[in-house]
Coordinates of C-alpha atoms in Angstrom, one line a residue:
M15 CA 28.8 -7.3 2.3
R16 CA 29.4 -9.2 5.5
R17 CA 26.6 -11.5 6.7
S18 CA 27.2 -10.3 10.3
R19 CA 25.7 -6.9 9.2
L20 CA 22.3 -8.5 9.2
R21 CA 22.4 -8.7 12.9
H22 CA 22.9 -5.0 13.2
L23 CA 19.8 -2.7 13.2
G24 CA 21.6 -0.3 10.9
L25 CA 20.9 -2.6 7.9
A26 CA 17.8 -0.4 7.6
T27 CA 16.0 -1.0 4.4
L28 CA 18.5 -3.5 3.0
L29 CA 16.1 -6.2 3.8
V30 CA 16.6 -7.8 0.5
L31 CA 20.0 -8.3 -1.1
G32 CA 21.6 -10.9 -3.3
G33 CA 20.5 -14.2 -4.8
L34 CA 20.8 -16.7 -1.9
T35 CA 17.7 -18.0 -0.3
A36 CA 17.2 -19.8 3.0
T37 CA 16.7 -23.6 2.9
G38 CA 13.1 -24.7 2.8
T39 CA 11.6 -21.3 1.8
L40 CA 8.5 -21.3 -0.4
P41 CA 8.2 -18.5 -2.9
A42 CA 4.9 -16.7 -3.5
S43 CA 4.1 -15.1 -6.8
A44 CA 1.5 -12.4 -7.5
A45 CA -0.9 -15.1 -8.8
G46 CA -0.5 -17.3 -5.7
T47 CA 0.3 -16.5 -2.1
T48 CA 1.2 -18.7 0.8
T49 CA -0.3 -19.2 4.2
G50 CA 1.2 -20.8 7.3
S51 CA -0.2 -22.5 10.3
A52 CA -2.0 -20.6 13.0
D53 CA 1.1 -20.6 15.1
E54 CA 3.2 -19.2 12.2
Q55 CA 0.7 -16.4 11.7
A56 CA 0.4 -15.4 15.3
A57 CA 1.3 -11.7 15.7
S58 CA 4.7 -10.9 17.3
A59 CA 4.8 -9.1 20.6
G60 CA 6.4 -6.1 18.9
L61 CA 3.6 -5.9 16.3
L62 CA 1.0 -6.0 19.0
D63 CA 2.9 -3.2 20.8
A64 CA 2.9 -1.1 17.7
M65 CA -0.9 -1.7 17.2
Q66 CA -1.5 -0.6 20.8
R67 CA 0.6 2.5 20.3
D68 CA -0.8 3.7 17.0
F69 CA -4.5 2.6 17.4
G70 CA -4.9 3.1 21.1
L71 CA -5.9 -0.5 21.7
T72 CA -5.3 -3.0 24.5
R73 CA -3.3 -6.0 23.7
A74 CA -6.4 -8.2 23.6
E75 CA -8.1 -5.7 21.3
A76 CA -5.1 -5.7 18.9
E77 CA -5.1 -9.5 18.8
D78 CA -8.8 -9.6 18.1
R79 CA -8.6 -7.0 15.4
L80 CA -5.8 -8.8 13.5
A81 CA -7.7 -12.1 13.7
A82 CA -10.9 -10.3 12.4
E83 CA -8.9 -8.7 9.5
R84 CA -7.5 -12.1 8.5
R85 CA -11.0 -13.5 8.4
A86 CA -12.2 -10.5 6.3
T87 CA -9.3 -10.9 3.9
D88 CA -10.0 -14.6 3.3
L89 CA -13.8 -13.9 3.0
A90 CA -13.6 -11.0 0.5
P91 CA -13.2 -13.0 -2.8
T92 CA -16.0 -15.5 -1.9
A93 CA -18.4 -12.6 -1.0
R94 CA -17.6 -10.8 -4.2
R95 CA -18.3 -13.9 -6.3
A96 CA -21.6 -14.3 -4.4
A97 CA -22.6 -10.7 -5.2
G98 CA -21.9 -11.1 -9.0
D99 CA -23.0 -8.1 -11.1
A100 CA -24.6 -6.5 -8.1
F101 CA -21.3 -6.1 -6.3
G102 CA -20.8 -2.6 -5.1
G103 CA -17.4 -3.0 -3.3
S104 CA -16.3 -4.2 0.1
W105 CA -14.4 -2.9 3.2
F106 CA -13.4 -4.0 6.7
D107 CA -15.6 -2.4 9.4
A108 CA -13.3 -2.1 12.4
R109 CA -16.1 -1.2 14.7
R110 CA -18.1 -4.3 13.9
A111 CA -14.9 -6.4 13.2
R112 CA -16.6 -7.7 10.0
L113 CA -16.3 -7.4 6.3
T114 CA -19.1 -5.3 4.8
V115 CA -20.2 -6.0 1.2
A116 CA -22.2 -3.5 -0.8
V117 CA -24.8 -4.8 -3.3
T118 CA -27.0 -2.7 -5.6
S119 CA -30.6 -2.1 -4.9
D120 CA -31.7 -4.1 -7.9
A121 CA -30.0 -7.3 -6.5
S122 CA -32.3 -10.2 -6.2
P123 CA -33.2 -11.6 -2.8
T124 CA -31.3 -14.7 -3.7
T125 CA -28.1 -12.7 -4.3
V126 CA -28.5 -10.8 -1.0
R127 CA -29.0 -14.1 0.9
A128 CA -26.0 -15.6 -0.8
V129 CA -23.7 -12.7 0.2
A130 CA -25.1 -12.8 3.8
A131 CA -24.5 -16.5 3.9
T132 CA -20.8 -16.0 3.5
G133 CA -20.7 -14.2 6.9
A134 CA -20.3 -10.7 5.5
R135 CA -22.5 -7.8 6.5
V136 CA -24.6 -6.6 3.5
R137 CA -25.3 -2.9 2.6
T138 CA -27.6 -1.8 -0.2
V139 CA -26.2 1.0 -2.5
E140 CA -27.2 2.7 -5.8
H141 CA -24.1 2.2 -7.9
S142 CA -22.2 -1.0 -8.7
A143 CA -18.5 -1.3 -8.4
R144 CA -18.3 -1.6 -12.1
Q145 CA -20.2 1.7 -12.6
L146 CA -17.9 3.5 -10.1
D147 CA -14.8 2.1 -11.6
A148 CA -16.0 3.3 -15.0
A149 CA -16.6 6.8 -13.7
K150 CA -13.1 6.9 -12.1
N151 CA -11.6 5.7 -15.4
R152 CA -13.3 8.6 -17.2
I153 CA -11.9 11.0 -14.6
D154 CA -8.4 9.5 -15.2
R155 CA -8.5 10.9 -18.7
I156 CA -9.0 14.5 -17.5
D157 CA -5.9 16.6 -17.1
A158 CA -5.8 17.5 -13.4
P159 CA -4.4 20.8 -12.1
A160 CA -2.0 20.9 -9.2
G161 CA -4.8 21.8 -6.7
V162 CA -6.4 18.4 -7.2
S163 CA -4.6 15.9 -4.9
S164 CA -6.1 12.5 -5.9
W165 CA -9.3 10.6 -6.6
H166 CA -10.5 7.1 -5.8
V167 CA -13.6 4.9 -5.6
D168 CA -15.0 4.8 -2.0
P169 CA -17.3 1.8 -1.7
A170 CA -18.6 2.9 1.7
A171 CA -19.6 6.3 0.2
N172 CA -20.7 4.6 -3.1
S173 CA -19.0 7.5 -4.9
V174 CA -15.8 8.6 -6.5
I175 CA -14.0 10.8 -3.9
V176 CA -12.0 13.7 -5.3
D177 CA -9.6 15.3 -2.8
V178 CA -8.8 19.0 -3.4
V179 CA -6.1 21.0 -1.6
R180 CA -8.0 23.3 0.7
S181 CA -6.2 26.5 -0.4
E182 CA -6.9 25.7 -4.0
R183 CA -10.6 25.0 -3.8
G184 CA -11.5 28.3 -5.5
D185 CA -9.0 28.0 -8.3
N186 CA -10.6 28.2 -11.7
D187 CA -8.8 25.2 -13.1
V188 CA -9.8 23.1 -10.1
R189 CA -13.4 24.2 -10.6
R190 CA -13.4 23.2 -14.2
F191 CA -11.9 19.8 -13.3
L192 CA -14.6 19.2 -10.8
E193 CA -17.3 20.2 -13.3
R194 CA -16.0 17.6 -15.8
A195 CA -15.5 15.0 -13.0
R196 CA -19.1 15.3 -12.0
E197 CA -20.2 14.7 -15.6
A198 CA -18.3 11.4 -15.4
G199 CA -20.3 9.9 -12.6
P200 CA -21.1 10.2 -8.9
V201 CA -18.5 12.4 -7.3
T202 CA -17.9 13.6 -3.7
V203 CA -15.4 16.4 -3.1
R204 CA -13.3 16.5 0.0
T205 CA -10.5 18.8 1.1
V206 CA -7.0 18.0 2.3
T207 CA -4.4 20.2 3.8
S208 CA -1.6 19.9 1.3
A209 CA -0.7 18.4 -2.1
P210 CA 1.1 15.0 -2.2
S211 CA 4.8 14.5 -3.0
T212 CA 7.1 11.6 -3.3
F213 CA 9.3 10.6 -0.3
A214 CA 12.7 10.4 -1.9
A215 CA 15.5 12.3 -0.3
G216 CA 19.0 13.5 -0.9
T217 CA 22.0 11.6 0.4
V218 CA 22.0 12.2 4.2
G219 CA 23.6 9.1 5.7
G220 CA 21.9 6.5 7.9
D221 CA 21.0 3.1 6.5
P222 CA 19.6 3.6 3.0
Y223 CA 20.1 2.5 -0.5
Y224 CA 21.4 5.1 -2.9
T225 CA 21.0 5.8 -6.6
G226 CA 22.8 8.9 -7.8
N227 CA 22.2 11.5 -5.0
V228 CA 18.9 10.0 -4.0
R229 CA 18.2 7.9 -0.9
C230 CA 15.2 5.5 -0.8
S231 CA 14.1 2.4 1.0
I232 CA 13.9 -1.2 -0.1
G233 CA 10.5 -2.7 -0.3
F234 CA 10.4 -6.5 -0.5
S235 CA 12.7 -9.3 -1.4
V236 CA 12.0 -11.1 -4.7
H237 CA 14.1 -14.0 -6.0
G238 CA 17.0 -12.2 -7.7
G239 CA 16.5 -8.8 -6.1
F240 CA 14.0 -6.4 -4.6
V241 CA 11.1 -4.2 -5.5
T242 CA 10.9 -0.5 -4.7
A243 CA 9.5 2.8 -6.0
G244 CA 10.0 3.8 -9.6
H245 CA 10.7 7.5 -8.8
C246 CA 13.9 6.4 -7.0
G247 CA 15.7 5.5 -10.2
G248 CA 15.4 4.7 -13.9
A249 CA 16.2 1.4 -15.6
G250 CA 20.0 0.9 -15.8
A251 CA 20.7 3.1 -12.8
A252 CA 23.3 1.6 -10.4
V253 CA 22.4 1.1 -6.7
R254 CA 24.7 1.4 -3.7
G255 CA 24.2 0.0 -0.3
W256 CA 24.6 1.4 3.2
D257 CA 28.3 0.8 3.1
G258 CA 28.7 2.4 -0.3
S259 CA 29.3 -0.9 -2.1
H260 CA 27.6 -1.8 -5.4
V261 CA 24.4 -3.7 -4.7
G262 CA 22.8 -4.0 -8.2
T263 CA 21.0 -2.3 -11.0
F264 CA 17.5 -1.1 -11.7
Q265 CA 16.2 -3.7 -14.2
G266 CA 12.8 -2.0 -14.7
S267 CA 11.2 1.2 -13.6
S268 CA 8.0 3.2 -14.2
F269 CA 7.1 6.7 -13.0
P270 CA 4.8 8.6 -13.4
G271 CA 1.8 6.6 -14.5
N272 CA 3.0 3.9 -12.1
D273 CA 5.5 4.1 -9.3
Y274 CA 7.3 0.8 -9.1
A275 CA 10.7 -0.7 -10.0
W276 CA 12.8 -3.7 -9.4
V277 CA 16.5 -4.0 -8.7
S278 CA 18.6 -7.1 -9.4
V279 CA 21.3 -7.7 -6.8
G280 CA 24.7 -9.4 -6.6
S281 CA 28.2 -8.5 -5.5
G282 CA 27.8 -10.5 -2.2
W283 CA 24.4 -9.2 -1.3
W284 CA 21.5 -11.6 -0.9
T285 CA 17.7 -11.7 -0.4
V286 CA 15.9 -12.3 2.9
P287 CA 12.1 -12.5 3.5
V288 CA 12.2 -9.8 6.2
V289 CA 10.8 -6.4 6.9
L290 CA 12.9 -4.4 9.4
G291 CA 11.2 -3.5 12.6
W292 CA 13.9 -0.9 13.6
G293 CA 13.7 -1.9 17.2
T294 CA 10.2 -0.7 17.5
V295 CA 9.0 -4.2 16.7
S296 CA 10.8 -7.4 16.0
D297 CA 11.8 -7.9 12.4
Q298 CA 8.8 -9.2 10.5
L299 CA 8.8 -12.3 8.3
V300 CA 7.0 -12.1 5.0
R301 CA 4.8 -15.1 4.3
G302 CA 2.8 -14.0 1.3
S303 CA 1.0 -11.1 -0.4
N304 CA -2.7 -11.5 0.3
E305 CA -4.4 -8.1 -0.2
A306 CA -5.8 -6.5 3.0
P307 CA -9.2 -4.9 2.6
V308 CA -10.1 -1.2 3.1
G309 CA -10.3 -0.5 6.8
A310 CA -7.7 -3.0 7.8
S311 CA -4.6 -2.1 9.8
I312 CA -1.3 -1.8 8.0
C313 CA 2.3 -0.9 8.9
R314 CA 5.2 0.7 7.1
S315 CA 9.0 0.3 7.4
G316 CA 11.3 3.0 5.9
S317 CA 14.9 4.2 6.3
T318 CA 13.9 7.7 7.7
T319 CA 11.0 7.3 10.0
H320 CA 11.3 3.6 10.6
W321 CA 8.2 1.7 11.7
H322 CA 4.7 3.3 11.8
C323 CA 1.1 1.8 11.5
G324 CA -2.3 3.1 10.4
T325 CA -5.3 2.0 8.3
V326 CA -6.0 1.2 4.7
L327 CA -8.2 4.2 3.6
A328 CA -8.8 3.6 -0.2
K329 CA -7.7 1.5 -3.2
N330 CA -7.2 2.2 -6.9
E331 CA -6.6 5.9 -6.2
T332 CA -5.1 8.2 -8.8
V333 CA -2.5 10.5 -7.2
N334 CA -1.7 13.7 -8.9
Y335 CA 2.0 14.4 -8.2
S336 CA 3.8 17.4 -9.7
Q337 CA 5.6 15.0 -12.0
G338 CA 2.3 13.5 -13.3
A339 CA -0.5 11.3 -12.2
V340 CA 0.1 7.8 -10.8
H341 CA -2.7 5.2 -11.0
Q342 CA -3.9 2.2 -9.0
M343 CA -2.4 3.4 -5.7
T344 CA -3.6 2.4 -2.2
K345 CA -4.1 5.2 0.4
T346 CA -3.3 4.8 4.1
S347 CA -3.3 6.9 7.2
V348 CA 0.3 5.9 7.9
C349 CA 2.8 8.8 8.1
A350 CA 6.1 8.9 6.1
E351 CA 8.9 11.4 5.2
G352 CA 11.7 11.9 2.7
G353 CA 13.8 8.8 2.3
D354 CA 11.0 6.4 3.1
S355 CA 10.1 6.0 -0.6
G356 CA 10.1 2.4 -1.8
G357 CA 9.8 1.0 1.7
S358 CA 7.6 -1.9 2.8
F359 CA 3.9 -1.8 3.6
I360 CA 2.9 -5.0 5.4
S361 CA -0.3 -6.2 7.0
G362 CA 0.3 -9.0 9.5
D363 CA 2.8 -11.1 7.6
Q364 CA 1.4 -10.3 4.2
A365 CA 3.3 -7.9 1.8
Q366 CA 1.1 -5.1 0.6
G367 CA 3.1 -2.6 -1.4
V368 CA 6.0 -0.1 -1.7
T369 CA 5.8 3.4 -0.4
S370 CA 5.3 6.1 -3.1
G371 CA 4.4 9.4 -1.5
G372 CA 1.9 11.4 0.4
W373 CA 1.5 14.6 2.5
G374 CA 2.4 15.5 6.1
N375 CA 5.0 14.0 8.3
C376 CA 5.4 11.8 11.3
A377 CA 5.3 14.7 13.8
S378 CA 2.0 16.2 12.6
G379 CA 0.5 13.2 10.8
G380 CA -0.6 12.8 7.2
E381 CA -1.5 10.3 4.5
T382 CA 0.7 8.0 2.4
W383 CA 0.1 6.0 -0.8
F384 CA 1.7 2.7 -1.8
Q385 CA 1.9 0.8 -5.1
P386 CA 0.5 -2.7 -4.6
V387 CA 3.1 -5.3 -4.6
N388 CA 1.1 -7.9 -6.6
E389 CA 0.9 -5.5 -9.5
I390 CA 4.7 -5.1 -9.4
L391 CA 5.2 -8.9 -9.3
N392 CA 2.9 -9.4 -12.2
R393 CA 4.3 -6.6 -14.3
Y394 CA 7.9 -7.9 -14.1
G395 CA 7.2 -11.7 -13.7
L396 CA 8.8 -11.7 -10.3
T397 CA 8.4 -14.1 -7.3
L398 CA 8.1 -12.8 -3.8
H399 CA 10.7 -14.3 -1.4
T400 CA 8.7 -15.7 1.5
A401 CA 9.5 -17.4 4.8

């Protein structure tokens, strides 16, 4: 591969390739992330333009929201520790531009004051996060019919949300699943327009990576390769680049159950800590992998639909694909289409995860799930390549 290709937008999802790293870069692992100075973390003009387009904000409102989300992300671990056993979950409230932390009604006044003292808004709820997680884990053990789309803990609703395809709501298997789910704990049923599917695609040209006759998108550079979606290829599968040349090999892959993989690279390809902006925004540097809270803005880069933004809707969601359930996914309002699988989800300059699947498209809208990047890094002992 010629280095000059990096200057061409057509590089697409080949954001990560080969083993070379830039002088002075600092790696971030799943256990530890990096942060830069305030100037380094300032949002690019392109990112602000995308926020204005996808959220209907003014430039000043976009800047204020990103700053508030950074504060909420930094505050969340401290607030959770303050809540202790009374912790009921947390989320970013975009209207108030604050982190909200739920605490159970039996929390002591001292605990409530301690949470409030962190700067978070406090809401009283019935069920703790531990109780809700236990209920979801029990539901995970129930075989789900195709008419059940997904389920996750919603801290704001203080319930496990089960999404059912609208046309399948009356199906007997769906009804039986919901009966058993309600026995597991507090459940709220919602309807969605269609079932989820993965976003892999056949070989159609453009700027992809290929494995067999499947086209997918690269997620994030790690030292020695890149991470992507597991359904894009099994361990040992060879990967070809945009120019048809050999890039590397899938070293680990898991799907269903999980949807993640990593590919080692060589043959002249090298890694760079960049997410492609596709001309919609400037290419985005990756500086770490701090996890954005529910309610935060998030953007996705992929080889088919390029750059789109939306909101984090839920975490630790189980998604029921036709191939089998995938656990611990994050749901977003960002659209995606075939070929976007494996691509980057990023919030500000912080890596979030790799695109798995969803429903809808970028013409009519929809929802998309990603597998969190820190889980992938921890699973394979990888180190994120950061700027």
